[in-house]
Amino acid sequence: MNRDYLFKQVYDYVLHRIELNEWKENEKLPSIRNLAAEMKVHRLTVLKAYQHLKQENKVYVKDKSGYYVQSCEINKIESLENPIVSAYVQKNHLSEIHQVPVSYQFSQALIDPNLLPNRFISDYVKKVFDLYPKVLSTYSTVQGDHELRQSLSDYFNQHYKTITHPDELLITAGSQQAIHLIAQAFVKSRDTILLERPSYSSAIDIFRAQGANIVSVDIHPYGYDLEQIEFIMKKHKPRLFYLNPTFHNPTGYTVPSAQRKQLVQLAEQYRCLLIEDDAYYDIFFDQEPPPPMYTYDTSSMVIYIKSFCKYVSPGLRIAVMMNGQSSVMKSLLAVKSLADNGSPLLNQKIFLHYFSSPRLQQHVEKLRIALQIRKEIMEKELSVTDWQWTSPNGGLNLWVQLPDRLSTEDLLVKSLEQSISFVPGQICDPLKEPSSWLRLSYSYANEEQISEGLRKFINLRSTQKGVASRKCGFTTLRKFQYKENSRIGEPLRAKTEACCTYFPISLKSPIFLY
């Protein structure tokens, strides 16, 4: 395993315990020998982490005694210029990319506001104030508005042929809050959890901030290697497995129904909670994807997260968590009450009346067509390159592999200078290892911006590649083809999925430093 990764893991673990005040000022830290044995790393790795913590005034040394937590008076000011400290403090790397204003926005997996039903929603806002004149004068319950939970349970029961009760649902302020609540409720420092590789960047940051020991599970165009998953579950006994099986973010892959059923059985066998994040299910182009994983669950081992932010109204921030086990819901309600004591009632009521209207289905059908057109425009522009991707049958992203191993640091910096953004694949990797993949979102930029921005981006990449090739004599890889219906570089309506992985990032600016 990469030594730098092991060093960072030890560094983050010690720093996290200090920040949580689990190790108090002037308290002696575990000996190098003991911590190395606990974390199963070499003693030199622990020594290196302790030395860096000492340089940053986090710890100090007593001769022949060991390392101790530094006093608060000396440690008031943190240096965000140091990349190691920045990697710990700045946890949401994806958000840092989004904070950079650009003209060609390919990093945000959000839908162009012009494609959303803004006028219709404004009509429902007026309707809500007529129906609920005191809506601004009261709080929602912690679990969420009962009328909304009833409507959503009816929807799930009808659409997926399940039996869901309103008491099994919890309304949250988007799926990211749901993931954060789950981490707080069920993950303690050093608990082992499973994440797909690659995975949703913000989920990686949330679980890492909680101090979790992350074990990665590879995801492929065909789904998972279930033998690998069973081996990992048997060996590590993870608390949970966070996964995104439908139009996976960032790759766009969709796990087949047979694997979904088998995975639920493995979770039941090894008592591992499955956290199914389902943000893109309704954004399909040709064929509806398989039923969610929770529909195969008979023992409440799946916590299902359904987000409506992407395609209804991002500003309302409405998502729902579902689980039939009362003890699970009780734990989630406890952390939700501490987080915000309940999502805003006005948002829930506005969403309720639009969600239950015939206009929503009309909107979704038109949205699918518009997004498929934008995806095909992006693929057409990319067809002049020798880059590789698998065309998705839904979702908002292309996961694209560049055909060489040149550094992407300059590419990212120069792209931002040209007002173009993308998501480097490294931040989608739980191991943060270098990679030649990147995520391009086709949902936010309009058709003209996609064409113009990608031509600039491709030209920029060609320029960088030419300079690097002259320096090191680099040769490119041949483009490949995944299955008959996934011809690379052509606009597609194929029943396959998109692709994405991980990138080395080290900007000489405060955007994100690792």
mmCIF file with all atom_site columns, N, CA, C and O in Angstrom, residues 15-64:
data_model
loop_
_atom_site.group_PDB
_atom_site.id
_atom_site.type_symbol
_atom_site.label_atom_id
_atom_site.label_alt_id
_atom_site.label_comp_id
_atom_site.label_asym_id
_atom_site.label_entity_id
_atom_site.label_seq_id
_atom_site.pdbx_PDB_ins_code
_atom_site.Cartn_x
_atom_site.Cartn_y
_atom_site.Cartn_z
_atom_site.occupancy
_atom_site.B_iso_or_equiv
_atom_site.pdbx_formal_charge
_atom_site.auth_seq_id
_atom_site.auth_comp_id
_atom_site.auth_asym_id
_atom_site.auth_atom_id
_atom_site.pdbx_PDB_model_num
ATOM 1   N N  . LEU A 1 15 ? -4.570  13.467 14.666 1.00 0.00 ? 15 LEU A N  1
ATOM 2   C CA . LEU A 1 15 ? -5.095  14.830 14.674 1.00 0.00 ? 15 LEU A CA 1
ATOM 3   C C  . LEU A 1 15 ? -6.589  14.842 14.996 1.00 0.00 ? 15 LEU A C  1
ATOM 4   O O  . LEU A 1 15 ? -7.078  15.715 15.726 1.00 0.00 ? 15 LEU A O  1
ATOM 5   N N  . HIS A 1 16 ? -7.324  13.853 14.450 1.00 0.00 ? 16 HIS A N  1
ATOM 6   C CA . HIS A 1 16 ? -8.765  13.778 14.704 1.00 0.00 ? 16 HIS A CA 1
ATOM 7   C C  . HIS A 1 16 ? -9.042  13.553 16.193 1.00 0.00 ? 16 HIS A C  1
ATOM 8   O O  . HIS A 1 16 ? -9.930  14.198 16.769 1.00 0.00 ? 16 HIS A O  1
ATOM 9   N N  . ARG A 1 17 ? -8.289  12.672 16.816 1.00 0.00 ? 17 ARG A N  1
ATOM 10  C CA . ARG A 1 17 ? -8.488  12.409 18.250 1.00 0.00 ? 17 ARG A CA 1
ATOM 11  C C  . ARG A 1 17 ? -8.175  13.655 19.080 1.00 0.00 ? 17 ARG A C  1
ATOM 12  O O  . ARG A 1 17 ? -8.849  13.937 20.074 1.00 0.00 ? 17 ARG A O  1
ATOM 13  N N  . ILE A 1 18 ? -7.159  14.402 18.679 1.00 0.00 ? 18 ILE A N  1
ATOM 14  C CA . ILE A 1 18 ? -6.817  15.633 19.393 1.00 0.00 ? 18 ILE A CA 1
ATOM 15  C C  . ILE A 1 18 ? -7.915  16.675 19.226 1.00 0.00 ? 18 ILE A C  1
ATOM 16  O O  . ILE A 1 18 ? -8.331  17.332 20.181 1.00 0.00 ? 18 ILE A O  1
ATOM 17  N N  . GLU A 1 19 ? -8.400  16.828 17.974 1.00 0.00 ? 19 GLU A N  1
ATOM 18  C CA . GLU A 1 19 ? -9.447  17.818 17.695 1.00 0.00 ? 19 GLU A CA 1
ATOM 19  C C  . GLU A 1 19 ? -10.733 17.489 18.454 1.00 0.00 ? 19 GLU A C  1
ATOM 20  O O  . GLU A 1 19 ? -11.464 18.388 18.872 1.00 0.00 ? 19 GLU A O  1
ATOM 21  N N  . LEU A 1 20 ? -11.034 16.209 18.604 1.00 0.00 ? 20 LEU A N  1
ATOM 22  C CA . LEU A 1 20 ? -12.234 15.802 19.347 1.00 0.00 ? 20 LEU A CA 1
ATOM 23  C C  . LEU A 1 20 ? -12.037 15.866 20.860 1.00 0.00 ? 20 LEU A C  1
ATOM 24  O O  . LEU A 1 20 ? -12.956 15.562 21.619 1.00 0.00 ? 20 LEU A O  1
ATOM 25  N N  . ASN A 1 21 ? -10.825 16.235 21.264 1.00 0.00 ? 21 ASN A N  1
ATOM 26  C CA . ASN A 1 21 ? -10.486 16.341 22.688 1.00 0.00 ? 21 ASN A CA 1
ATOM 27  C C  . ASN A 1 21 ? -10.512 14.981 23.385 1.00 0.00 ? 21 ASN A C  1
ATOM 28  O O  . ASN A 1 21 ? -10.666 14.896 24.600 1.00 0.00 ? 21 ASN A O  1
ATOM 29  N N  . GLU A 1 22 ? -10.365 13.918 22.610 1.00 0.00 ? 22 GLU A N  1
ATOM 30  C CA . GLU A 1 22 ? -10.254 12.594 23.221 1.00 0.00 ? 22 GLU A CA 1
ATOM 31  C C  . GLU A 1 22 ? -8.886  12.437 23.869 1.00 0.00 ? 22 GLU A C  1
ATOM 32  O O  . GLU A 1 22 ? -8.731  11.727 24.864 1.00 0.00 ? 22 GLU A O  1
ATOM 33  N N  . TRP A 1 23 ? -7.873  13.078 23.252 1.00 0.00 ? 23 TRP A N  1
ATOM 34  C CA . TRP A 1 23 ? -6.561  13.194 23.876 1.00 0.00 ? 23 TRP A CA 1
ATOM 35  C C  . TRP A 1 23 ? -6.382  14.650 24.253 1.00 0.00 ? 23 TRP A C  1
ATOM 36  O O  . TRP A 1 23 ? -6.293  15.529 23.397 1.00 0.00 ? 23 TRP A O  1
ATOM 37  N N  . LYS A 1 24 ? -6.345  14.930 25.536 1.00 0.00 ? 24 LYS A N  1
ATOM 38  C CA . LYS A 1 24 ? -6.365  16.306 26.023 1.00 0.00 ? 24 LYS A CA 1
ATOM 39  C C  . LYS A 1 24 ? -4.955  16.891 26.073 1.00 0.00 ? 24 LYS A C  1
ATOM 40  O O  . LYS A 1 24 ? -3.971  16.159 26.007 1.00 0.00 ? 24 LYS A O  1
ATOM 41  N N  . GLU A 1 25 ? -4.893  18.234 26.208 1.00 0.00 ? 25 GLU A N  1
ATOM 42  C CA . GLU A 1 25 ? -3.598  18.892 26.193 1.00 0.00 ? 25 GLU A CA 1
ATOM 43  C C  . GLU A 1 25 ? -2.715  18.369 27.323 1.00 0.00 ? 25 GLU A C  1
ATOM 44  O O  . GLU A 1 25 ? -3.178  18.083 28.438 1.00 0.00 ? 25 GLU A O  1
ATOM 45  N N  . ASN A 1 26 ? -1.447  18.213 26.976 1.00 0.00 ? 26 ASN A N  1
ATOM 46  C CA . ASN A 1 26 ? -0.405  17.693 27.873 1.00 0.00 ? 26 ASN A CA 1
ATOM 47  C C  . ASN A 1 26 ? -0.590  16.218 28.229 1.00 0.00 ? 26 ASN A C  1
ATOM 48  O O  . ASN A 1 26 ? 0.110   15.695 29.093 1.00 0.00 ? 26 ASN A O  1
ATOM 49  N N  . GLU A 1 27 ? -1.530  15.547 27.545 1.00 0.00 ? 27 GLU A N  1
ATOM 50  C CA . GLU A 1 27 ? -1.707  14.107 27.758 1.00 0.00 ? 27 GLU A CA 1
ATOM 51  C C  . GLU A 1 27 ? -0.740  13.347 26.859 1.00 0.00 ? 27 GLU A C  1
ATOM 52  O O  . GLU A 1 27 ? -0.509  13.718 25.706 1.00 0.00 ? 27 GLU A O  1
ATOM 53  N N  . LYS A 1 28 ? -0.186  12.259 27.370 1.00 0.00 ? 28 LYS A N  1
ATOM 54  C CA . LYS A 1 28 ? 0.780   11.475 26.609 1.00 0.00 ? 28 LYS A CA 1
ATOM 55  C C  . LYS A 1 28 ? 0.067   10.682 25.516 1.00 0.00 ? 28 LYS A C  1
ATOM 56  O O  . LYS A 1 28 ? -0.972  10.061 25.750 1.00 0.00 ? 28 LYS A O  1
ATOM 57  N N  . LEU A 1 29 ? 0.650   10.708 24.314 1.00 0.00 ? 29 LEU A N  1
ATOM 58  C CA . LEU A 1 29 ? 0.108   9.931  23.199 1.00 0.00 ? 29 LEU A CA 1
ATOM 59  C C  . LEU A 1 29 ? 0.574   8.477  23.295 1.00 0.00 ? 29 LEU A C  1
ATOM 60  O O  . LEU A 1 29 ? 1.544   8.172  23.997 1.00 0.00 ? 29 LEU A O  1
ATOM 61  N N  . PRO A 1 30 ? -0.110  7.562  22.587 1.00 0.00 ? 30 PRO A N  1
ATOM 62  C CA . PRO A 1 30 ? 0.366   6.174  22.569 1.00 0.00 ? 30 PRO A CA 1
ATOM 63  C C  . PRO A 1 30 ? 1.806   6.108  22.068 1.00 0.00 ? 30 PRO A C  1
ATOM 64  O O  . PRO A 1 30 ? 2.225   6.919  21.230 1.00 0.00 ? 30 PRO A O  1
ATOM 65  N N  . SER A 1 31 ? 2.555   5.171  22.571 1.00 0.00 ? 31 SER A N  1
ATOM 66  C CA . SER A 1 31 ? 3.930   5.026  22.108 1.00 0.00 ? 31 SER A CA 1
ATOM 67  C C  . SER A 1 31 ? 3.949   4.678  20.624 1.00 0.00 ? 31 SER A C  1
ATOM 68  O O  . SER A 1 31 ? 2.958   4.178  20.070 1.00 0.00 ? 31 SER A O  1
ATOM 69  N N  . ILE A 1 32 ? 5.064   4.948  19.999 1.00 0.00 ? 32 ILE A N  1
ATOM 70  C CA . ILE A 1 32 ? 5.199   4.651  18.570 1.00 0.00 ? 32 ILE A CA 1
ATOM 71  C C  . ILE A 1 32 ? 4.978   3.165  18.317 1.00 0.00 ? 32 ILE A C  1
ATOM 72  O O  . ILE A 1 32 ? 4.287   2.765  17.375 1.00 0.00 ? 32 ILE A O  1
ATOM 73  N N  . ARG A 1 33 ? 5.527   2.343  19.187 1.00 0.00 ? 33 ARG A N  1
ATOM 74  C CA . ARG A 1 33 ? 5.385   0.896  19.037 1.00 0.00 ? 33 ARG A CA 1
ATOM 75  C C  . ARG A 1 33 ? 3.909   0.467  19.143 1.00 0.00 ? 33 ARG A C  1
ATOM 76  O O  . ARG A 1 33 ? 3.401   -0.296 18.309 1.00 0.00 ? 33 ARG A O  1
ATOM 77  N N  . ASN A 1 34 ? 3.198   0.990  20.147 1.00 0.00 ? 34 ASN A N  1
ATOM 78  C CA . ASN A 1 34 ? 1.811   0.576  20.371 1.00 0.00 ? 34 ASN A CA 1
ATOM 79  C C  . ASN A 1 34 ? 0.878   1.058  19.259 1.00 0.00 ? 34 ASN A C  1
ATOM 80  O O  . ASN A 1 34 ? 0.002   0.322  18.801 1.00 0.00 ? 34 ASN A O  1
ATOM 81  N N  . LEU A 1 35 ? 1.068   2.315  18.812 1.00 0.00 ? 35 LEU A N  1
ATOM 82  C CA . LEU A 1 35 ? 0.197   2.837  17.761 1.00 0.00 ? 35 LEU A CA 1
ATOM 83  C C  . LEU A 1 35 ? 0.466   2.128  16.432 1.00 0.00 ? 35 LEU A C  1
ATOM 84  O O  . LEU A 1 35 ? -0.470  1.853  15.664 1.00 0.00 ? 35 LEU A O  1
ATOM 85  N N  . ALA A 1 36 ? 1.717   1.793  16.172 1.00 0.00 ? 36 ALA A N  1
ATOM 86  C CA . ALA A 1 36 ? 2.050   1.052  14.955 1.00 0.00 ? 36 ALA A CA 1
ATOM 87  C C  . ALA A 1 36 ? 1.392   -0.320 14.960 1.00 0.00 ? 36 ALA A C  1
ATOM 88  O O  . ALA A 1 36 ? 0.851   -0.774 13.934 1.00 0.00 ? 36 ALA A O  1
ATOM 89  N N  . ALA A 1 37 ? 1.403   -0.967 16.128 1.00 0.00 ? 37 ALA A N  1
ATOM 90  C CA . ALA A 1 37 ? 0.759   -2.284 16.230 1.00 0.00 ? 37 ALA A CA 1
ATOM 91  C C  . ALA A 1 37 ? -0.751  -2.157 16.076 1.00 0.00 ? 37 ALA A C  1
ATOM 92  O O  . ALA A 1 37 ? -1.396  -2.981 15.403 1.00 0.00 ? 37 ALA A O  1
ATOM 93  N N  . GLU A 1 38 ? -1.355  -1.125 16.668 1.00 0.00 ? 38 GLU A N  1
ATOM 94  C CA . GLU A 1 38 ? -2.801  -0.936 16.595 1.00 0.00 ? 38 GLU A CA 1
ATOM 95  C C  . GLU A 1 38 ? -3.265  -0.670 15.171 1.00 0.00 ? 38 GLU A C  1
ATOM 96  O O  . GLU A 1 38 ? -4.293  -1.198 14.729 1.00 0.00 ? 38 GLU A O  1
ATOM 97  N N  . MET A 1 39 ? -2.505  0.156  14.434 1.00 0.00 ? 39 MET A N  1
ATOM 98  C CA . MET A 1 39 ? -2.918  0.550  13.088 1.00 0.00 ? 39 MET A CA 1
ATOM 99  C C  . MET A 1 39 ? -2.299  -0.329 11.997 1.00 0.00 ? 39 MET A C  1
ATOM 100 O O  . MET A 1 39 ? -2.530  -0.107 10.803 1.00 0.00 ? 39 MET A O  1
ATOM 101 N N  . LYS A 1 40 ? -1.485  -1.307 12.440 1.00 0.00 ? 40 LYS A N  1
ATOM 102 C CA . LYS A 1 40 ? -0.878  -2.265 11.506 1.00 0.00 ? 40 LYS A CA 1
ATOM 103 C C  . LYS A 1 40 ? -0.025  -1.546 10.446 1.00 0.00 ? 40 LYS A C  1
ATOM 104 O O  . LYS A 1 40 ? -0.177  -1.783 9.241  1.00 0.00 ? 40 LYS A O  1
ATOM 105 N N  . VAL A 1 41 ? 0.827   -0.644 10.923 1.00 0.00 ? 41 VAL A N  1
ATOM 106 C CA . VAL A 1 41 ? 1.753   0.059  10.039 1.00 0.00 ? 41 VAL A CA 1
ATOM 107 C C  . VAL A 1 41 ? 3.159   -0.043 10.634 1.00 0.00 ? 41 VAL A C  1
ATOM 108 O O  . VAL A 1 41 ? 3.349   -0.456 11.778 1.00 0.00 ? 41 VAL A O  1
ATOM 109 N N  . HIS A 1 42 ? 4.150   0.361  9.844  1.00 0.00 ? 42 HIS A N  1
ATOM 110 C CA . HIS A 1 42 ? 5.528   0.336  10.327 1.00 0.00 ? 42 HIS A CA 1
ATOM 111 C C  . HIS A 1 42 ? 5.743   1.451  11.345 1.00 0.00 ? 42 HIS A C  1
ATOM 112 O O  . HIS A 1 42 ? 5.124   2.504  11.270 1.00 0.00 ? 42 HIS A O  1
ATOM 113 N N  . ARG A 1 43 ? 6.637   1.221  12.284 1.00 0.00 ? 43 ARG A N  1
ATOM 114 C CA . ARG A 1 43 ? 6.903   2.229  13.316 1.00 0.00 ? 43 ARG A CA 1
ATOM 115 C C  . ARG A 1 43 ? 7.440   3.540  12.728 1.00 0.00 ? 43 ARG A C  1
ATOM 116 O O  . ARG A 1 43 ? 7.188   4.613  13.254 1.00 0.00 ? 43 ARG A O  1
ATOM 117 N N  . LEU A 1 44 ? 8.183   3.444  11.631 1.00 0.00 ? 44 LEU A N  1
ATOM 118 C CA . LEU A 1 44 ? 8.688   4.654  10.997 1.00 0.00 ? 44 LEU A CA 1
ATOM 119 C C  . LEU A 1 44 ? 7.558   5.528  10.457 1.00 0.00 ? 44 LEU A C  1
ATOM 120 O O  . LEU A 1 44 ? 7.675   6.754  10.412 1.00 0.00 ? 44 LEU A O  1
ATOM 121 N N  . THR A 1 45 ? 6.451   4.891  10.046 1.00 0.00 ? 45 THR A N  1
ATOM 122 C CA . THR A 1 45 ? 5.297   5.651  9.570  1.00 0.00 ? 45 THR A CA 1
ATOM 123 C C  . THR A 1 45 ? 4.688   6.469  10.705 1.00 0.00 ? 45 THR A C  1
ATOM 124 O O  . THR A 1 45 ? 4.339   7.643  10.530 1.00 0.00 ? 45 THR A O  1
ATOM 125 N N  . VAL A 1 46 ? 4.573   5.859  11.879 1.00 0.00 ? 46 VAL A N  1
ATOM 126 C CA . VAL A 1 46 ? 4.052   6.572  13.053 1.00 0.00 ? 46 VAL A CA 1
ATOM 127 C C  . VAL A 1 46 ? 5.013   7.679  13.465 1.00 0.00 ? 46 VAL A C  1
ATOM 128 O O  . VAL A 1 46 ? 4.599   8.806  13.780 1.00 0.00 ? 46 VAL A O  1
ATOM 129 N N  . LEU A 1 47 ? 6.290   7.375  13.446 1.00 0.00 ? 47 LEU A N  1
ATOM 130 C CA . LEU A 1 47 ? 7.292   8.380  13.809 1.00 0.00 ? 47 LEU A CA 1
ATOM 131 C C  . LEU A 1 47 ? 7.202   9.591  12.886 1.00 0.00 ? 47 LEU A C  1
ATOM 132 O O  . LEU A 1 47 ? 7.237   10.747 13.333 1.00 0.00 ? 47 LEU A O  1
ATOM 133 N N  . LYS A 1 48 ? 7.063   9.336  11.585 1.00 0.00 ? 48 LYS A N  1
ATOM 134 C CA . LYS A 1 48 ? 6.949   10.424 10.617 1.00 0.00 ? 48 LYS A CA 1
ATOM 135 C C  . LYS A 1 48 ? 5.719   11.286 10.903 1.00 0.00 ? 48 LYS A C  1
ATOM 136 O O  . LYS A 1 48 ? 5.783   12.518 10.861 1.00 0.00 ? 48 LYS A O  1
ATOM 137 N N  . ALA A 1 49 ? 4.585   10.646 11.231 1.00 0.00 ? 49 ALA A N  1
ATOM 138 C CA . ALA A 1 49 ? 3.359   11.391 11.538 1.00 0.00 ? 49 ALA A CA 1
ATOM 139 C C  . ALA A 1 49 ? 3.537   12.232 12.794 1.00 0.00 ? 49 ALA A C  1
ATOM 140 O O  . ALA A 1 49 ? 3.154   13.416 12.833 1.00 0.00 ? 49 ALA A O  1
ATOM 141 N N  . TYR A 1 50 ? 4.122   11.648 13.834 1.00 0.00 ? 50 TYR A N  1
ATOM 142 C CA . TYR A 1 50 ? 4.373   12.393 15.068 1.00 0.00 ? 50 TYR A CA 1
ATOM 143 C C  . TYR A 1 50 ? 5.302   13.585 14.817 1.00 0.00 ? 50 TYR A C  1
ATOM 144 O O  . TYR A 1 50 ? 5.107   14.678 15.367 1.00 0.00 ? 50 TYR A O  1
ATOM 145 N N  . GLN A 1 51 ? 6.328   13.399 13.993 1.00 0.00 ? 51 GLN A N  1
ATOM 146 C CA . GLN A 1 51 ? 7.264   14.483 13.720 1.00 0.00 ? 51 GLN A CA 1
ATOM 147 C C  . GLN A 1 51 ? 6.583   15.641 12.988 1.00 0.00 ? 51 GLN A C  1
ATOM 148 O O  . GLN A 1 51 ? 6.849   16.814 13.284 1.00 0.00 ? 51 GLN A O  1
ATOM 149 N N  . HIS A 1 52 ? 5.711   15.311 12.044 1.00 0.00 ? 52 HIS A N  1
ATOM 150 C CA . HIS A 1 52 ? 4.982   16.372 11.335 1.00 0.00 ? 52 HIS A CA 1
ATOM 151 C C  . HIS A 1 52 ? 4.018   17.089 12.286 1.00 0.00 ? 52 HIS A C  1
ATOM 152 O O  . HIS A 1 52 ? 3.862   18.313 12.210 1.00 0.00 ? 52 HIS A O  1
ATOM 153 N N  . LEU A 1 53 ? 3.385   16.356 13.176 1.00 0.00 ? 53 LEU A N  1
ATOM 154 C CA . LEU A 1 53 ? 2.505   16.978 14.165 1.00 0.00 ? 53 LEU A CA 1
ATOM 155 C C  . LEU A 1 53 ? 3.299   17.892 15.091 1.00 0.00 ? 53 LEU A C  1
ATOM 156 O O  . LEU A 1 53 ? 2.812   18.951 15.500 1.00 0.00 ? 53 LEU A O  1
ATOM 157 N N  . LYS A 1 54 ? 4.506   17.490 15.394 1.00 0.00 ? 54 LYS A N  1
ATOM 158 C CA . LYS A 1 54 ? 5.366   18.331 16.228 1.00 0.00 ? 54 LYS A CA 1
ATOM 159 C C  . LYS A 1 54 ? 5.731   19.625 15.489 1.00 0.00 ? 54 LYS A C  1
ATOM 160 O O  . LYS A 1 54 ? 5.713   20.711 16.078 1.00 0.00 ? 54 LYS A O  1
ATOM 161 N N  . GLN A 1 55 ? 6.040   19.515 14.185 1.00 0.00 ? 55 GLN A N  1
ATOM 162 C CA . GLN A 1 55 ? 6.379   20.699 13.405 1.00 0.00 ? 55 GLN A CA 1
ATOM 163 C C  . GLN A 1 55 ? 5.209   21.685 13.333 1.00 0.00 ? 55 GLN A C  1
ATOM 164 O O  . GLN A 1 55 ? 5.409   22.895 13.238 1.00 0.00 ? 55 GLN A O  1
ATOM 165 N N  . GLU A 1 56 ? 4.007   21.161 13.402 1.00 0.00 ? 56 GLU A N  1
ATOM 166 C CA . GLU A 1 56 ? 2.819   22.020 13.333 1.00 0.00 ? 56 GLU A CA 1
ATOM 167 C C  . GLU A 1 56 ? 2.296   22.410 14.717 1.00 0.00 ? 56 GLU A C  1
ATOM 168 O O  . GLU A 1 56 ? 1.181   22.917 14.842 1.00 0.00 ? 56 GLU A O  1
ATOM 169 N N  . ASN A 1 57 ? 3.095   22.173 15.751 1.00 0.00 ? 57 ASN A N  1
ATOM 170 C CA . ASN A 1 57 ? 2.734   22.539 17.121 1.00 0.00 ? 57 ASN A CA 1
ATOM 171 C C  . ASN A 1 57 ? 1.467   21.848 17.613 1.00 0.00 ? 57 ASN A C  1
ATOM 172 O O  . ASN A 1 57 ? 0.741   22.389 18.442 1.00 0.00 ? 57 ASN A O  1
ATOM 173 N N  . LYS A 1 58 ? 1.224   20.665 17.113 1.00 0.00 ? 58 LYS A N  1
ATOM 174 C CA . LYS A 1 58 ? 0.106   19.862 17.620 1.00 0.00 ? 58 LYS A CA 1
ATOM 175 C C  . LYS A 1 58 ? 0.551   19.001 18.805 1.00 0.00 ? 58 LYS A C  1
ATOM 176 O O  . LYS A 1 58 ? -0.251  18.698 19.687 1.00 0.00 ? 58 LYS A O  1
ATOM 177 N N  . VAL A 1 59 ? 1.814   18.579 18.788 1.00 0.00 ? 59 VAL A N  1
ATOM 178 C CA . VAL A 1 59 ? 2.349   17.754 19.872 1.00 0.00 ? 59 VAL A CA 1
ATOM 179 C C  . VAL A 1 59 ? 3.750   18.264 20.217 1.00 0.00 ? 59 VAL A C  1
ATOM 180 O O  . VAL A 1 59 ? 4.350   19.046 19.469 1.00 0.00 ? 59 VAL A O  1
ATOM 181 N N  . TYR A 1 60 ? 4.254   17.798 21.357 1.00 0.00 ? 60 TYR A N  1
ATOM 182 C CA . TYR A 1 60 ? 5.626   18.113 21.726 1.00 0.00 ? 60 TYR A CA 1
ATOM 183 C C  . TYR A 1 60 ? 6.277   16.864 22.313 1.00 0.00 ? 60 TYR A C  1
ATOM 184 O O  . TYR A 1 60 ? 5.595   15.874 22.627 1.00 0.00 ? 60 TYR A O  1
ATOM 185 N N  . VAL A 1 61 ? 7.607   16.912 22.444 1.00 0.00 ? 61 VAL A N  1
ATOM 186 C CA . VAL A 1 61 ? 8.362   15.737 22.884 1.00 0.00 ? 61 VAL A CA 1
ATOM 187 C C  . VAL A 1 61 ? 8.991   16.009 24.242 1.00 0.00 ? 61 VAL A C  1
ATOM 188 O O  . VAL A 1 61 ? 9.491   17.105 24.508 1.00 0.00 ? 61 VAL A O  1
ATOM 189 N N  . LYS A 1 62 ? 8.923   14.997 25.105 1.00 0.00 ? 62 LYS A N  1
ATOM 190 C CA . LYS A 1 62 ? 9.705   15.004 26.342 1.00 0.00 ? 62 LYS A CA 1
ATOM 191 C C  . LYS A 1 62 ? 10.796  13.949 26.200 1.00 0.00 ? 62 LYS A C  1
ATOM 192 O O  . LYS A 1 62 ? 10.505  12.804 25.837 1.00 0.00 ? 62 LYS A O  1
ATOM 193 N N  . ASP A 1 63 ? 12.024  14.341 26.439 1.00 0.00 ? 63 ASP A N  1
ATOM 194 C CA . ASP A 1 63 ? 13.132  13.413 26.267 1.00 0.00 ? 63 ASP A CA 1
ATOM 195 C C  . ASP A 1 63 ? 12.919  12.134 27.060 1.00 0.00 ? 63 ASP A C  1
ATOM 196 O O  . ASP A 1 63 ? 12.577  12.178 28.260 1.00 0.00 ? 63 ASP A O  1
ATOM 197 N N  . LYS A 1 64 ? 13.106  11.012 26.372 1.00 0.00 ? 64 LYS A N  1
ATOM 198 C CA . LYS A 1 64 ? 13.017  9.679  26.964 1.00 0.00 ? 64 LYS A CA 1
ATOM 199 C C  . LYS A 1 64 ? 11.651  9.399  27.578 1.00 0.00 ? 64 LYS A C  1
ATOM 200 O O  . LYS A 1 64 ? 11.507  8.513  28.408 1.00 0.00 ? 64 LYS A O  1
#
